[in-house]
PDB file of C-alpha atoms and ligand atoms in Angstrom:
ATOM      1  CA  UNK A 232     -24.051   9.077 -57.262  1.00  0.00           C
ATOM      2  CA  UNK A 233     -24.347   5.435 -56.202  1.00  0.00           C
ATOM      3  CA  UNK A 234     -23.675   5.247 -52.487  1.00  0.00           C
ATOM      4  CA  UNK A 235     -21.868   1.912 -52.782  1.00  0.00           C
ATOM      5  CA  UNK A 236     -19.355   3.409 -55.230  1.00  0.00           C
ATOM      6  CA  UNK A 237     -17.884   6.092 -53.030  1.00  0.00           C
ATOM      7  CA  UNK A 238     -14.834   5.597 -50.812  1.00  0.00           C
ATOM      8  CA  UNK A 239     -16.743   6.724 -47.683  1.00  0.00           C
ATOM      9  CA  UNK A 240     -19.622   4.273 -48.138  1.00  0.00           C
ATOM     10  CA  UNK A 241     -19.256   3.124 -44.515  1.00  0.00           C
ATOM     11  CA  UNK A 242     -19.661   6.678 -43.202  1.00  0.00           C
ATOM     12  CA  UNK A 243     -17.246   9.229 -41.787  1.00  0.00           C
ATOM     13  CA  UNK A 244     -16.407  10.453 -38.317  1.00  0.00           C
ATOM     14  CA  UNK A 245     -17.195  14.101 -37.613  1.00  0.00           C
ATOM     15  CA  UNK A 246     -18.288  16.167 -34.660  1.00  0.00           C
ATOM     16  CA  UNK A 247     -18.008  19.966 -34.599  1.00  0.00           C
ATOM     17  CA  UNK A 248     -16.073  21.071 -31.510  1.00  0.00           C
ATOM     18  CA  UNK A 249     -16.895  24.727 -32.148  1.00  0.00           C
ATOM     19  CA  UNK A 250     -13.208  25.673 -32.450  1.00  0.00           C
ATOM     20  CA  UNK A 251     -14.029  28.261 -35.146  1.00  0.00           C
ATOM     21  CA  UNK A 252     -10.964  27.454 -37.267  1.00  0.00           C
ATOM     22  CA  UNK A 253     -12.980  26.918 -40.447  1.00  0.00           C
ATOM     23  CA  UNK A 254     -13.976  30.607 -40.302  1.00  0.00           C
ATOM     24  CA  UNK A 255     -10.426  31.987 -40.174  1.00  0.00           C
ATOM     25  CA  UNK A 256      -6.739  31.400 -40.820  1.00  0.00           C
ATOM     26  CA  UNK A 257      -6.691  30.940 -44.568  1.00  0.00           C
ATOM     27  CA  UNK A 258      -7.983  32.887 -47.536  1.00  0.00           C
ATOM     28  CA  UNK A 259     -11.313  31.682 -48.856  1.00  0.00           C
ATOM     29  CA  UNK A 260     -14.781  32.672 -49.902  1.00  0.00           C
ATOM     30  CA  UNK A 261     -17.961  32.291 -47.875  1.00  0.00           C
ATOM     31  CA  UNK A 262     -20.331  32.608 -50.826  1.00  0.00           C
ATOM     32  CA  UNK A 263     -23.814  34.016 -50.246  1.00  0.00           C
ATOM     33  CA  UNK A 264     -26.873  33.760 -52.466  1.00  0.00           C
ATOM     34  CA  UNK A 265     -29.345  36.597 -52.912  1.00  0.00           C
ATOM     35  CA  UNK A 266     -31.844  34.855 -50.606  1.00  0.00           C
ATOM     36  CA  UNK A 267     -29.152  34.503 -47.971  1.00  0.00           C
ATOM     37  CA  UNK A 268     -28.198  38.169 -48.323  1.00  0.00           C
ATOM     38  CA  UNK A 269     -31.825  39.164 -47.677  1.00  0.00           C
ATOM     39  CA  UNK A 270     -32.086  36.842 -44.660  1.00  0.00           C
ATOM     40  CA  UNK A 271     -28.805  37.983 -43.078  1.00  0.00           C
ATOM     41  CA  UNK A 272     -29.562  41.683 -43.614  1.00  0.00           C
ATOM     42  CA  UNK A 273     -32.979  41.210 -42.008  1.00  0.00           C
ATOM     43  CA  UNK A 274     -31.424  39.304 -39.099  1.00  0.00           C
ATOM     44  CA  UNK A 275     -29.000  42.189 -38.515  1.00  0.00           C
ATOM     45  CA  UNK A 276     -31.687  44.850 -38.931  1.00  0.00           C
ATOM     46  CA  UNK A 277     -29.874  46.379 -41.911  1.00  0.00           C
ATOM     47  CA  UNK A 278     -31.093  47.365 -45.355  1.00  0.00           C
ATOM     48  CA  UNK A 279     -29.638  45.316 -48.212  1.00  0.00           C
ATOM     49  CA  UNK A 280     -27.598  48.343 -49.200  1.00  0.00           C
ATOM     50  CA  UNK A 281     -26.170  48.843 -45.719  1.00  0.00           C
ATOM     51  CA  UNK A 282     -25.415  45.136 -45.417  1.00  0.00           C
ATOM     52  CA  UNK A 283     -23.750  44.989 -48.830  1.00  0.00           C
ATOM     53  CA  UNK A 284     -21.477  47.971 -48.125  1.00  0.00           C
ATOM     54  CA  UNK A 285     -20.404  46.651 -44.754  1.00  0.00           C
ATOM     55  CA  UNK A 286     -20.191  42.906 -45.256  1.00  0.00           C
ATOM     56  CA  UNK A 287     -20.083  41.888 -48.924  1.00  0.00           C
ATOM     57  CA  UNK A 288     -17.422  41.689 -51.600  1.00  0.00           C
ATOM     58  CA  UNK A 289     -18.101  40.983 -55.240  1.00  0.00           C
ATOM     59  CA  UNK A 290     -15.935  38.348 -56.866  1.00  0.00           C
ATOM     60  CA  UNK A 291     -16.437  37.481 -60.538  1.00  0.00           C
ATOM     61  CA  UNK A 292     -20.124  38.387 -60.414  1.00  0.00           C
ATOM     62  CA  UNK A 293     -20.787  36.473 -57.190  1.00  0.00           C
ATOM     63  CA  UNK A 294     -20.997  37.691 -53.605  1.00  0.00           C
ATOM     64  CA  UNK A 295     -18.950  36.539 -50.654  1.00  0.00           C
ATOM     65  CA  UNK A 296     -18.750  37.702 -47.054  1.00  0.00           C
ATOM     66  CA  UNK A 297     -15.855  40.005 -46.274  1.00  0.00           C
ATOM     67  CA  UNK A 298     -12.915  38.716 -44.261  1.00  0.00           C
ATOM     68  CA  UNK A 299     -10.192  40.507 -42.305  1.00  0.00           C
ATOM     69  CA  UNK A 300      -7.226  41.204 -44.583  1.00  0.00           C
ATOM     70  CA  UNK A 301      -4.531  40.004 -42.209  1.00  0.00           C
ATOM     71  CA  UNK A 302      -6.113  37.057 -40.400  1.00  0.00           C
ATOM     72  CA  UNK A 303      -8.597  36.006 -43.116  1.00  0.00           C
ATOM     73  CA  UNK A 304     -11.195  35.717 -40.334  1.00  0.00           C
ATOM     74  CA  UNK A 305     -14.777  36.102 -41.465  1.00  0.00           C
ATOM     75  CA  UNK A 306     -16.018  39.439 -40.152  1.00  0.00           C
ATOM     76  CA  UNK A 307     -18.889  37.611 -38.457  1.00  0.00           C
ATOM     77  CA  UNK A 308     -16.563  35.491 -36.338  1.00  0.00           C
ATOM     78  CA  UNK A 309     -16.766  36.659 -32.729  1.00  0.00           C
ATOM     79  CA  UNK A 310     -14.248  34.741 -30.644  1.00  0.00           C
ATOM     80  CA  UNK A 311     -15.162  31.204 -31.695  1.00  0.00           C
ATOM     81  CA  UNK A 312     -18.815  31.966 -32.384  1.00  0.00           C
ATOM     82  CA  UNK A 313     -20.670  33.024 -35.513  1.00  0.00           C
ATOM     83  CA  UNK A 314     -22.653  36.254 -35.037  1.00  0.00           C
ATOM     84  CA  UNK A 315     -25.171  35.215 -37.689  1.00  0.00           C
ATOM     85  CA  UNK A 316     -25.338  31.524 -36.809  1.00  0.00           C
ATOM     86  CA  UNK A 317     -29.105  30.987 -37.378  1.00  0.00           C
ATOM     87  CA  UNK A 318     -28.883  32.540 -40.864  1.00  0.00           C
ATOM     88  CA  UNK A 319     -25.317  31.636 -41.842  1.00  0.00           C
ATOM     89  CA  UNK A 320     -24.835  30.725 -45.507  1.00  0.00           C
ATOM     90  CA  UNK A 321     -25.521  27.188 -46.734  1.00  0.00           C
ATOM     91  CA  UNK A 322     -21.830  26.802 -47.424  1.00  0.00           C
ATOM     92  CA  UNK A 323     -21.127  27.235 -43.699  1.00  0.00           C
ATOM     93  CA  UNK A 324     -24.009  24.967 -42.676  1.00  0.00           C
ATOM     94  CA  UNK A 325     -22.844  22.137 -44.904  1.00  0.00           C
ATOM     95  CA  UNK A 326     -19.148  22.112 -43.954  1.00  0.00           C
ATOM     96  CA  UNK A 327     -17.308  19.704 -43.988  1.00  0.00           C
ATOM     97  CA  UNK A 328     -19.628  17.825 -46.376  1.00  0.00           C
ATOM     98  CA  UNK A 329     -18.366  19.634 -49.453  1.00  0.00           C
ATOM     99  CA  UNK A 330     -17.744  17.748 -52.702  1.00  0.00           C
ATOM    100  CA  UNK A 331     -14.117  18.888 -52.742  1.00  0.00           C
ATOM    101  CA  UNK A 332     -13.560  17.461 -49.240  1.00  0.00           C
ATOM    102  CA  UNK A 333     -15.168  14.135 -50.138  1.00  0.00           C
ATOM    103  CA  UNK A 334     -13.650  13.529 -53.560  1.00  0.00           C
ATOM    104  CA  UNK A 335     -10.912  11.280 -52.229  1.00  0.00           C
ATOM    105  CA  UNK A 336      -9.744  10.052 -48.850  1.00  0.00           C
ATOM    106  CA  UNK A 337      -6.724  12.330 -49.246  1.00  0.00           C
ATOM    107  CA  UNK A 338      -9.007  15.367 -49.673  1.00  0.00           C
ATOM    108  CA  UNK A 339     -10.832  14.397 -46.473  1.00  0.00           C
ATOM    109  CA  UNK A 340      -7.511  14.034 -44.618  1.00  0.00           C
ATOM    110  CA  UNK A 341      -6.420  17.414 -45.984  1.00  0.00           C
ATOM    111  CA  UNK A 342      -9.583  19.049 -44.552  1.00  0.00           C
ATOM    112  CA  UNK A 343      -8.846  17.298 -41.252  1.00  0.00           C
ATOM    113  CA  UNK A 344      -5.587  19.246 -41.034  1.00  0.00           C
ATOM    114  CA  UNK A 345      -7.487  22.411 -40.099  1.00  0.00           C
ATOM    115  CA  UNK A 346     -10.823  20.998 -38.878  1.00  0.00           C
ATOM    116  CA  UNK A 347     -10.270  19.157 -35.613  1.00  0.00           C
ATOM    117  CA  UNK A 348     -13.817  17.751 -35.719  1.00  0.00           C
ATOM    118  CA  UNK A 349     -12.972  15.546 -38.705  1.00  0.00           C
ATOM    119  CA  UNK A 350     -11.922  12.068 -37.502  1.00  0.00           C
ATOM    120  CA  UNK A 351     -12.187  13.383 -33.931  1.00  0.00           C
ATOM    121  CA  UNK A 352     -11.790  10.453 -31.470  1.00  0.00           C
ATOM    122  CA  UNK A 353     -15.145  11.268 -29.860  1.00  0.00           C
ATOM    123  CA  UNK A 354     -16.952  11.924 -33.115  1.00  0.00           C
ATOM    124  CA  UNK A 355     -19.842   9.671 -34.070  1.00  0.00           C
ATOM    125  CA  UNK A 356     -19.806   7.779 -37.357  1.00  0.00           C
ATOM    126  CA  UNK A 357     -22.061   9.755 -39.712  1.00  0.00           C
ATOM    127  CA  UNK A 358     -23.797   7.430 -42.188  1.00  0.00           C
ATOM    128  CA  UNK A 359     -23.507   8.115 -45.887  1.00  0.00           C
ATOM    129  CA  UNK A 360     -27.260   8.797 -46.158  1.00  0.00           C
ATOM    130  CA  UNK A 361     -26.952  11.656 -43.659  1.00  0.00           C
ATOM    131  CA  UNK A 362     -23.838  12.997 -45.374  1.00  0.00           C
ATOM    132  CA  UNK A 363     -25.612  13.165 -48.720  1.00  0.00           C
ATOM    133  CA  UNK A 364     -28.709  14.764 -47.183  1.00  0.00           C
ATOM    134  CA  UNK A 365     -26.568  17.533 -45.694  1.00  0.00           C
ATOM    135  CA  UNK A 366     -24.437  18.234 -48.793  1.00  0.00           C
TER     136      UNK A 366
HETATM  137  S1  SF4 B 236     -20.747  33.286 -41.571  1.00  0.00           S
HETATM  138 FE1  SF4 B 236     -20.366  32.426 -39.565  1.00  0.00          FE
HETATM  139  S2  SF4 B 236     -20.026  30.237 -39.945  1.00  0.00           S
HETATM  140 FE2  SF4 B 236     -19.804  31.290 -41.916  1.00  0.00          FE
HETATM  141  S3  SF4 B 236     -17.615  31.773 -42.128  1.00  0.00           S
HETATM  142 FE3  SF4 B 236     -18.584  33.556 -41.159  1.00  0.00          FE
HETATM  143  S4  SF4 B 236     -18.354  33.226 -38.949  1.00  0.00           S
HETATM  144 FE4  SF4 B 236     -18.018  31.254 -39.973  1.00  0.00          FE
HETATM  145  S1  SF4 B 237     -12.993  23.732 -37.897  1.00  0.00           S
HETATM  146 FE1  SF4 B 237     -14.317  21.917 -37.753  1.00  0.00          FE
HETATM  147  S2  SF4 B 237     -14.533  21.539 -35.558  1.00  0.00           S
HETATM  148 FE2  SF4 B 237     -13.783  23.645 -35.788  1.00  0.00          FE
HETATM  149  S3  SF4 B 237     -15.670  24.926 -35.846  1.00  0.00           S
HETATM  150 FE3  SF4 B 237     -15.141  24.413 -37.970  1.00  0.00          FE
HETATM  151  S4  SF4 B 237     -16.351  22.570 -38.430  1.00  0.00           S
HETATM  152 FE4  SF4 B 237     -16.297  22.791 -36.195  1.00  0.00          FE
END
């Protein structure tokens, strides 16, 4: 992708406030790869089997972290903090720099409706090079 072509070529404002809203409140899937499953299980001191039974759901041949049925909160959300923060899935580490959030300005504004860090008045301007490195 040519950097000059995209609508956010001048960068985007984002700063995570740690509000935790991206981990709860709406149905979704925090996908985990096999490597991530191994790393998280090890971090928690669980066998893969124990971890899978307690924390994973299989969806169309892929694995996602379980979420609470009523609140849709990720089961690793503790207050506003992530209990597996150092080994959280790549998907969590790269939010909000997801292709679907960056497709159009409207998609970015849509993500800003639940993520208060997007376009936050105190957020620094993140250059496009950094955005693409993080994606
Ligand atoms: S793993 Fe952590 S960062 Fe990812 S959705 Fe769950 S609580 Fe949020
Ligand atoms: S919703 Fe946005 S500001 Fe809040 S924790 Fe998630 S990334 Fe950070």
